[in-house]
Amino acid sequence: MAKHFFTEIDQIKKEILALSALVEENVQLAIKALHERNDKLAKEVIKQDDIIDQKEVEIEEECLKVMALHQPVAVDLRFLVSVLKINNDLERVGDLAVNIANKASYFSRHPEITIPIDFGEIANKTKLMLKLSLDAFVNLDAELARQVCVMDEEVDRMKREAKSYIRKNINNDFDLGDRLYSVCRNLERISDMATNIAEDVVYMVEGRIIRHRAQDD
């Protein structure tokens, strides 16, 4: 293929890696804002999301342009298809970070409200899954990507336990219970997106679609 095709591919790689770093940082800030009830941090997350949205559109347009002009095959086609999917997942993770930031902003305005759940464990596991999925993407590490997929069930279990706790112990305050459950749900959805990214890494590297399949198939 023409030299400029590979130049365009390299540019897409740089752009998607930059977006990955920005999204990962925004998730960390959103969780920190919630933990600290820090409205300033929450607003920073919300502001950054506009940049994430714009970058997501730019990357998608660039991928589609390269596919239309060069009609890549094999490894190059798998790369572009995977980037399109990962790009979309990253944008969705950004939206979920905003949702958490909005809850952080609310709790910052209501210091009298006690948060009876420690989100530390599920938040740390979610951040780890996102970090490892992006590490797998950067390093094209299919084995690490598979490890991320296995971790998703643990986050699902944590969410179920948190939901059960909320239902049993905060049934006298529906509004608080709903906000707490929303945080759990958003963290779980971020872990789901991390799993999607990991699955796309396996496809990119091996050409195998592992979605909906047992890991030992």
PDB file of C-alpha atoms in Angstrom:
ATOM      1  CA  MET A   1       0.000   0.000   0.000  1.00  0.00           C
ATOM      2  CA  ALA A   2       0.994   3.621  -0.460  1.00  0.00           C
ATOM      3  CA  LYS A   3       3.335   5.153   2.083  1.00  0.00           C
ATOM      4  CA  HIS A   4       0.761   7.744   3.121  1.00  0.00           C
ATOM      5  CA  PHE A   5      -1.627   4.918   4.123  1.00  0.00           C
ATOM      6  CA  PHE A   6       0.768   3.816   6.848  1.00  0.00           C
ATOM      7  CA  THR A   7       1.312   7.435   7.854  1.00  0.00           C
ATOM      8  CA  GLU A   8      -2.451   7.786   8.307  1.00  0.00           C
ATOM      9  CA  ILE A   9      -2.592   4.538  10.307  1.00  0.00           C
ATOM     10  CA  ASP A  10       0.175   5.799  12.594  1.00  0.00           C
ATOM     11  CA  GLN A  11      -1.720   9.049  13.121  1.00  0.00           C
ATOM     12  CA  ILE A  12      -4.889   7.145  14.044  1.00  0.00           C
ATOM     13  CA  LYS A  13      -2.870   5.102  16.546  1.00  0.00           C
ATOM     14  CA  LYS A  14      -1.577   8.288  18.176  1.00  0.00           C
ATOM     15  CA  GLU A  15      -5.054   9.813  18.331  1.00  0.00           C
ATOM     16  CA  ILE A  16      -6.772   6.761  19.844  1.00  0.00           C
ATOM     17  CA  LEU A  17      -3.992   6.380  22.428  1.00  0.00           C
ATOM     18  CA  ALA A  18      -4.344  10.059  23.364  1.00  0.00           C
ATOM     19  CA  LEU A  19      -8.105   9.587  23.734  1.00  0.00           C
ATOM     20  CA  SER A  20      -7.534   6.486  25.867  1.00  0.00           C
ATOM     21  CA  ALA A  21      -5.305   8.441  28.255  1.00  0.00           C
ATOM     22  CA  LEU A  22      -7.822  11.282  28.493  1.00  0.00           C
ATOM     23  CA  VAL A  23     -10.735   8.960  29.225  1.00  0.00           C
ATOM     24  CA  GLU A  24      -8.786   6.996  31.832  1.00  0.00           C
ATOM     25  CA  GLU A  25      -7.823  10.246  33.564  1.00  0.00           C
ATOM     26  CA  ASN A  26     -11.437  11.443  33.539  1.00  0.00           C
ATOM     27  CA  VAL A  27     -12.661   8.225  35.168  1.00  0.00           C
ATOM     28  CA  GLN A  28     -10.048   8.581  37.900  1.00  0.00           C
ATOM     29  CA  LEU A  29     -11.035  12.219  38.474  1.00  0.00           C
ATOM     30  CA  ALA A  30     -14.741  11.363  38.633  1.00  0.00           C
ATOM     31  CA  ILE A  31     -14.158   8.679  41.250  1.00  0.00           C
ATOM     32  CA  LYS A  32     -11.898  11.006  43.226  1.00  0.00           C
ATOM     33  CA  ALA A  33     -14.530  13.761  43.032  1.00  0.00           C
ATOM     34  CA  LEU A  34     -17.116  11.356  44.429  1.00  0.00           C
ATOM     35  CA  HIS A  35     -14.848  10.158  47.229  1.00  0.00           C
ATOM     36  CA  GLU A  36     -13.891  13.704  48.220  1.00  0.00           C
ATOM     37  CA  ARG A  37     -17.262  15.325  47.400  1.00  0.00           C
ATOM     38  CA  ASN A  38     -15.241  17.731  45.298  1.00  0.00           C
ATOM     39  CA  ASP A  39     -17.436  19.877  43.045  1.00  0.00           C
ATOM     40  CA  LYS A  40     -14.447  21.509  41.341  1.00  0.00           C
ATOM     41  CA  LEU A  41     -13.123  18.127  40.198  1.00  0.00           C
ATOM     42  CA  ALA A  42     -16.596  17.065  39.109  1.00  0.00           C
ATOM     43  CA  LYS A  43     -16.938  20.136  36.904  1.00  0.00           C
ATOM     44  CA  GLU A  44     -13.505  19.437  35.404  1.00  0.00           C
ATOM     45  CA  VAL A  45     -14.687  15.959  34.404  1.00  0.00           C
ATOM     46  CA  ILE A  46     -17.810  17.384  32.780  1.00  0.00           C
ATOM     47  CA  LYS A  47     -15.780  20.014  30.898  1.00  0.00           C
ATOM     48  CA  GLN A  48     -13.283  17.427  29.633  1.00  0.00           C
ATOM     49  CA  ASP A  49     -16.098  15.315  28.225  1.00  0.00           C
ATOM     50  CA  ASP A  50     -16.683  17.862  25.449  1.00  0.00           C
ATOM     51  CA  ILE A  51     -13.097  17.281  24.301  1.00  0.00           C
ATOM     52  CA  ILE A  52     -13.603  13.503  24.468  1.00  0.00           C
ATOM     53  CA  ASP A  53     -16.737  13.747  22.339  1.00  0.00           C
ATOM     54  CA  GLN A  54     -14.962  15.856  19.723  1.00  0.00           C
ATOM     55  CA  LYS A  55     -11.954  13.533  19.544  1.00  0.00           C
ATOM     56  CA  GLU A  56     -14.251  10.511  19.190  1.00  0.00           C
ATOM     57  CA  VAL A  57     -15.908  12.071  16.137  1.00  0.00           C
ATOM     58  CA  GLU A  58     -12.561  13.015  14.585  1.00  0.00           C
ATOM     59  CA  ILE A  59     -11.147   9.510  15.004  1.00  0.00           C
ATOM     60  CA  GLU A  60     -14.253   7.899  13.528  1.00  0.00           C
ATOM     61  CA  GLU A  61     -14.147  10.207  10.515  1.00  0.00           C
ATOM     62  CA  GLU A  62     -10.460   9.482   9.966  1.00  0.00           C
ATOM     63  CA  CYS A  63     -10.960   5.705  10.168  1.00  0.00           C
ATOM     64  CA  LEU A  64     -13.862   5.777   7.717  1.00  0.00           C
ATOM     65  CA  LYS A  65     -11.886   7.955   5.322  1.00  0.00           C
ATOM     66  CA  VAL A  66      -8.897   5.579   5.359  1.00  0.00           C
ATOM     67  CA  MET A  67     -11.160   2.557   4.852  1.00  0.00           C
ATOM     68  CA  ALA A  68     -12.917   4.198   1.902  1.00  0.00           C
ATOM     69  CA  LEU A  69      -9.745   5.433   0.199  1.00  0.00           C
ATOM     70  CA  HIS A  70      -7.465   2.437   0.700  1.00  0.00           C
ATOM     71  CA  GLN A  71      -9.824  -0.530   1.189  1.00  0.00           C
ATOM     72  CA  PRO A  72      -7.445  -2.267   3.626  1.00  0.00           C
ATOM     73  CA  VAL A  73      -7.521  -6.018   4.226  1.00  0.00           C
ATOM     74  CA  ALA A  74      -6.367  -8.540   6.834  1.00  0.00           C
ATOM     75  CA  VAL A  75      -4.446  -7.036   9.768  1.00  0.00           C
ATOM     76  CA  ASP A  76      -4.944  -3.425   8.685  1.00  0.00           C
ATOM     77  CA  LEU A  77      -8.687  -3.901   8.304  1.00  0.00           C
ATOM     78  CA  ARG A  78      -8.909  -5.594  11.715  1.00  0.00           C
ATOM     79  CA  PHE A  79      -7.026  -2.679  13.237  1.00  0.00           C
ATOM     80  CA  LEU A  80      -9.390  -0.073  11.811  1.00  0.00           C
ATOM     81  CA  VAL A  81     -12.533  -2.027  12.705  1.00  0.00           C
ATOM     82  CA  SER A  82     -11.239  -2.494  16.258  1.00  0.00           C
ATOM     83  CA  VAL A  83     -10.324   1.176  16.610  1.00  0.00           C
ATOM     84  CA  LEU A  84     -13.826   2.190  15.513  1.00  0.00           C
ATOM     85  CA  LYS A  85     -15.338  -0.005  18.220  1.00  0.00           C
ATOM     86  CA  ILE A  86     -12.839   0.965  20.927  1.00  0.00           C
ATOM     87  CA  ASN A  87     -13.299   4.624  20.024  1.00  0.00           C
ATOM     88  CA  ASN A  88     -17.036   4.328  20.603  1.00  0.00           C
ATOM     89  CA  ASP A  89     -16.536   2.451  23.883  1.00  0.00           C
ATOM     90  CA  LEU A  90     -14.163   5.151  25.126  1.00  0.00           C
ATOM     91  CA  GLU A  91     -16.727   7.838  24.400  1.00  0.00           C
ATOM     92  CA  ARG A  92     -19.319   5.869  26.350  1.00  0.00           C
ATOM     93  CA  VAL A  93     -16.895   5.490  29.266  1.00  0.00           C
ATOM     94  CA  GLY A  94     -16.497   9.264  29.179  1.00  0.00           C
ATOM     95  CA  ASP A  95     -20.260   9.680  29.478  1.00  0.00           C
ATOM     96  CA  LEU A  96     -20.353   7.284  32.430  1.00  0.00           C
ATOM     97  CA  ALA A  97     -17.612   9.290  34.141  1.00  0.00           C
ATOM     98  CA  VAL A  98     -19.785  12.385  33.711  1.00  0.00           C
ATOM     99  CA  ASN A  99     -22.694  10.569  35.342  1.00  0.00           C
ATOM    100  CA  ILE A 100     -20.505   9.782  38.366  1.00  0.00           C
ATOM    101  CA  ALA A 101     -19.236  13.366  38.421  1.00  0.00           C
ATOM    102  CA  ASN A 102     -22.813  14.646  38.508  1.00  0.00           C
ATOM    103  CA  LYS A 103     -23.486  12.502  41.575  1.00  0.00           C
ATOM    104  CA  ALA A 104     -20.270  13.796  43.146  1.00  0.00           C
ATOM    105  CA  SER A 105     -21.432  17.343  42.509  1.00  0.00           C
ATOM    106  CA  TYR A 106     -24.781  16.613  44.152  1.00  0.00           C
ATOM    107  CA  PHE A 107     -23.186  15.110  47.263  1.00  0.00           C
ATOM    108  CA  SER A 108     -20.760  18.046  47.469  1.00  0.00           C
ATOM    109  CA  ARG A 109     -23.761  20.363  47.766  1.00  0.00           C
ATOM    110  CA  HIS A 110     -25.324  18.184  50.477  1.00  0.00           C
ATOM    111  CA  PRO A 111     -22.628  17.485  53.084  1.00  0.00           C
ATOM    112  CA  GLU A 112     -25.365  16.595  55.567  1.00  0.00           C
ATOM    113  CA  ILE A 113     -26.109  13.401  53.618  1.00  0.00           C
ATOM    114  CA  THR A 114     -24.181  10.367  54.830  1.00  0.00           C
ATOM    115  CA  ILE A 115     -23.033   7.991  52.099  1.00  0.00           C
ATOM    116  CA  PRO A 116     -23.445   4.589  53.767  1.00  0.00           C
ATOM    117  CA  ILE A 117     -21.597   2.625  51.080  1.00  0.00           C
ATOM    118  CA  ASP A 118     -17.850   2.458  50.516  1.00  0.00           C
ATOM    119  CA  PHE A 119     -17.427   2.506  46.741  1.00  0.00           C
ATOM    120  CA  GLY A 120     -13.677   1.991  47.093  1.00  0.00           C
ATOM    121  CA  GLU A 121     -13.526  -1.704  46.199  1.00  0.00           C
ATOM    122  CA  ILE A 122     -15.741  -1.608  43.134  1.00  0.00           C
ATOM    123  CA  ALA A 123     -14.199   1.694  41.993  1.00  0.00           C
ATOM    124  CA  ASN A 124     -10.650   0.345  42.301  1.00  0.00           C
ATOM    125  CA  LYS A 125     -11.532  -2.834  40.436  1.00  0.00           C
ATOM    126  CA  THR A 126     -13.239  -0.825  37.699  1.00  0.00           C
ATOM    127  CA  LYS A 127     -10.249   1.504  37.323  1.00  0.00           C
ATOM    128  CA  LEU A 128      -7.928  -1.506  37.176  1.00  0.00           C
ATOM    129  CA  MET A 129      -9.982  -3.189  34.473  1.00  0.00           C
ATOM    130  CA  LEU A 130      -9.986  -0.037  32.363  1.00  0.00           C
ATOM    131  CA  LYS A 131      -6.243   0.451  32.835  1.00  0.00           C
ATOM    132  CA  LEU A 132      -5.428  -3.164  31.956  1.00  0.00           C
ATOM    133  CA  SER A 133      -7.682  -3.170  28.897  1.00  0.00           C
ATOM    134  CA  LEU A 134      -5.953  -0.030  27.622  1.00  0.00           C
ATOM    135  CA  ASP A 135      -2.525  -1.504  28.453  1.00  0.00           C
ATOM    136  CA  ALA A 136      -3.510  -4.573  26.434  1.00  0.00           C
ATOM    137  CA  PHE A 137      -4.502  -2.297  23.562  1.00  0.00           C
ATOM    138  CA  VAL A 138      -1.274  -0.273  23.688  1.00  0.00           C
ATOM    139  CA  ASN A 139       0.886  -3.413  23.818  1.00  0.00           C
ATOM    140  CA  LEU A 140      -1.337  -5.601  21.608  1.00  0.00           C
ATOM    141  CA  ASP A 141      -1.391  -8.127  24.454  1.00  0.00           C
ATOM    142  CA  ALA A 142      -4.172 -10.654  23.868  1.00  0.00           C
ATOM    143  CA  GLU A 143      -3.387 -12.626  27.025  1.00  0.00           C
ATOM    144  CA  LEU A 144      -3.764  -9.555  29.228  1.00  0.00           C
ATOM    145  CA  ALA A 145      -6.985  -8.733  27.404  1.00  0.00           C
ATOM    146  CA  ARG A 146      -8.366 -12.169  28.294  1.00  0.00           C
ATOM    147  CA  GLN A 147      -7.538 -11.570  31.957  1.00  0.00           C
ATOM    148  CA  VAL A 148      -9.645  -8.406  31.858  1.00  0.00           C
ATOM    149  CA  CYS A 149     -12.612 -10.359  30.499  1.00  0.00           C
ATOM    150  CA  VAL A 150     -12.406 -12.781  33.421  1.00  0.00           C
ATOM    151  CA  MET A 151     -12.399  -9.888  35.930  1.00  0.00           C
ATOM    152  CA  ASP A 152     -15.765  -8.562  34.762  1.00  0.00           C
ATOM    153  CA  GLU A 153     -17.786 -11.118  36.727  1.00  0.00           C
ATOM    154  CA  GLU A 154     -16.201  -9.905  39.966  1.00  0.00           C
ATOM    155  CA  VAL A 155     -17.433  -6.353  39.347  1.00  0.00           C
ATOM    156  CA  ASP A 156     -20.888  -7.713  38.526  1.00  0.00           C
ATOM    157  CA  ARG A 157     -20.875  -9.527  41.870  1.00  0.00           C
ATOM    158  CA  MET A 158     -19.896  -6.352  43.718  1.00  0.00           C
ATOM    159  CA  LYS A 159     -22.721  -4.447  42.068  1.00  0.00           C
ATOM    160  CA  ARG A 160     -25.237  -7.119  43.038  1.00  0.00           C
ATOM    161  CA  GLU A 161     -24.058  -6.967  46.647  1.00  0.00           C
ATOM    162  CA  ALA A 162     -24.267  -3.170  46.698  1.00  0.00           C
ATOM    163  CA  LYS A 163     -27.739  -3.252  45.172  1.00  0.00           C
ATOM    164  CA  SER A 164     -28.848  -5.753  47.817  1.00  0.00           C
ATOM    165  CA  TYR A 165     -27.432  -3.556  50.590  1.00  0.00           C
ATOM    166  CA  ILE A 166     -29.199  -0.473  49.239  1.00  0.00           C
ATOM    167  CA  ARG A 167     -32.496  -2.318  48.952  1.00  0.00           C
ATOM    168  CA  LYS A 168     -32.311  -3.658  52.501  1.00  0.00           C
ATOM    169  CA  ASN A 169     -30.889  -0.647  54.331  1.00  0.00           C
ATOM    170  CA  ILE A 170     -31.915   2.521  52.488  1.00  0.00           C
ATOM    171  CA  ASN A 171     -35.531   1.750  51.649  1.00  0.00           C
ATOM    172  CA  ASN A 172     -36.719   4.783  53.632  1.00  0.00           C
ATOM    173  CA  ASP A 173     -34.951   7.245  51.310  1.00  0.00           C
ATOM    174  CA  PHE A 174     -35.716   6.446  47.699  1.00  0.00           C
ATOM    175  CA  ASP A 175     -33.830   9.445  46.284  1.00  0.00           C
ATOM    176  CA  LEU A 176     -30.587   8.571  48.096  1.00  0.00           C
ATOM    177  CA  GLY A 177     -30.918   4.907  47.226  1.00  0.00           C
ATOM    178  CA  ASP A 178     -31.443   5.753  43.563  1.00  0.00           C
ATOM    179  CA  ARG A 179     -28.359   7.985  43.468  1.00  0.00           C
ATOM    180  CA  LEU A 180     -26.193   5.358  45.159  1.00  0.00           C
ATOM    181  CA  TYR A 181     -27.422   2.615  42.870  1.00  0.00           C
ATOM    182  CA  SER A 182     -26.734   4.872  39.882  1.00  0.00           C
ATOM    183  CA  VAL A 183     -23.089   5.169  40.940  1.00  0.00           C
ATOM    184  CA  CYS A 184     -22.806   1.367  41.197  1.00  0.00           C
ATOM    185  CA  ARG A 185     -24.477   0.922  37.833  1.00  0.00           C
ATOM    186  CA  ASN A 186     -22.157   3.418  36.143  1.00  0.00           C
ATOM    187  CA  LEU A 187     -19.066   1.769  37.606  1.00  0.00           C
ATOM    188  CA  GLU A 188     -20.294  -1.601  36.411  1.00  0.00           C
ATOM    189  CA  ARG A 189     -20.949  -0.207  32.928  1.00  0.00           C
ATOM    190  CA  ILE A 190     -17.385   1.137  32.796  1.00  0.00           C
ATOM    191  CA  SER A 191     -16.141  -2.370  33.578  1.00  0.00           C
ATOM    192  CA  ASP A 192     -18.370  -3.672  30.773  1.00  0.00           C
ATOM    193  CA  MET A 193     -16.795  -1.188  28.368  1.00  0.00           C
ATOM    194  CA  ALA A 194     -13.335  -2.282  29.544  1.00  0.00           C
ATOM    195  CA  THR A 195     -14.348  -5.853  28.724  1.00  0.00           C
ATOM    196  CA  ASN A 196     -15.525  -4.771  25.268  1.00  0.00           C
ATOM    197  CA  ILE A 197     -12.172  -3.095  24.650  1.00  0.00           C
ATOM    198  CA  ALA A 198     -10.338  -6.226  25.798  1.00  0.00           C
ATOM    199  CA  GLU A 199     -12.415  -8.384  23.445  1.00  0.00           C
ATOM    200  CA  ASP A 200     -11.602  -6.043  20.573  1.00  0.00           C
ATOM    201  CA  VAL A 201      -7.900  -6.327  21.394  1.00  0.00           C
ATOM    202  CA  VAL A 202      -8.116 -10.102  21.051  1.00  0.00           C
ATOM    203  CA  TYR A 203      -9.849  -9.666  17.691  1.00  0.00           C
ATOM    204  CA  MET A 204      -7.240  -7.145  16.555  1.00  0.00           C
ATOM    205  CA  VAL A 205      -4.323  -9.387  17.485  1.00  0.00           C
ATOM    206  CA  GLU A 206      -5.676 -12.852  16.668  1.00  0.00           C
ATOM    207  CA  GLY A 207      -8.611 -12.287  14.347  1.00  0.00           C
ATOM    208  CA  ARG A 208     -10.860 -14.201  16.765  1.00  0.00           C
ATOM    209  CA  ILE A 209     -14.206 -12.932  18.030  1.00  0.00           C
ATOM    210  CA  ILE A 210     -14.455 -14.081  21.653  1.00  0.00           C
ATOM    211  CA  ARG A 211     -17.616 -12.185  22.553  1.00  0.00           C
ATOM    212  CA  HIS A 212     -20.298 -14.539  23.972  1.00  0.00           C
ATOM    213  CA  ARG A 213     -17.791 -17.402  24.081  1.00  0.00           C
ATOM    214  CA  ALA A 214     -16.245 -19.170  27.041  1.00  0.00           C
ATOM    215  CA  GLN A 215     -12.673 -18.051  27.643  1.00  0.00           C
ATOM    216  CA  ASP A 216     -11.296 -21.582  27.270  1.00  0.00           C
ATOM    217  CA  ASP A 217     -12.964 -22.315  23.918  1.00  0.00           C
TER     218      ASP A 217
END
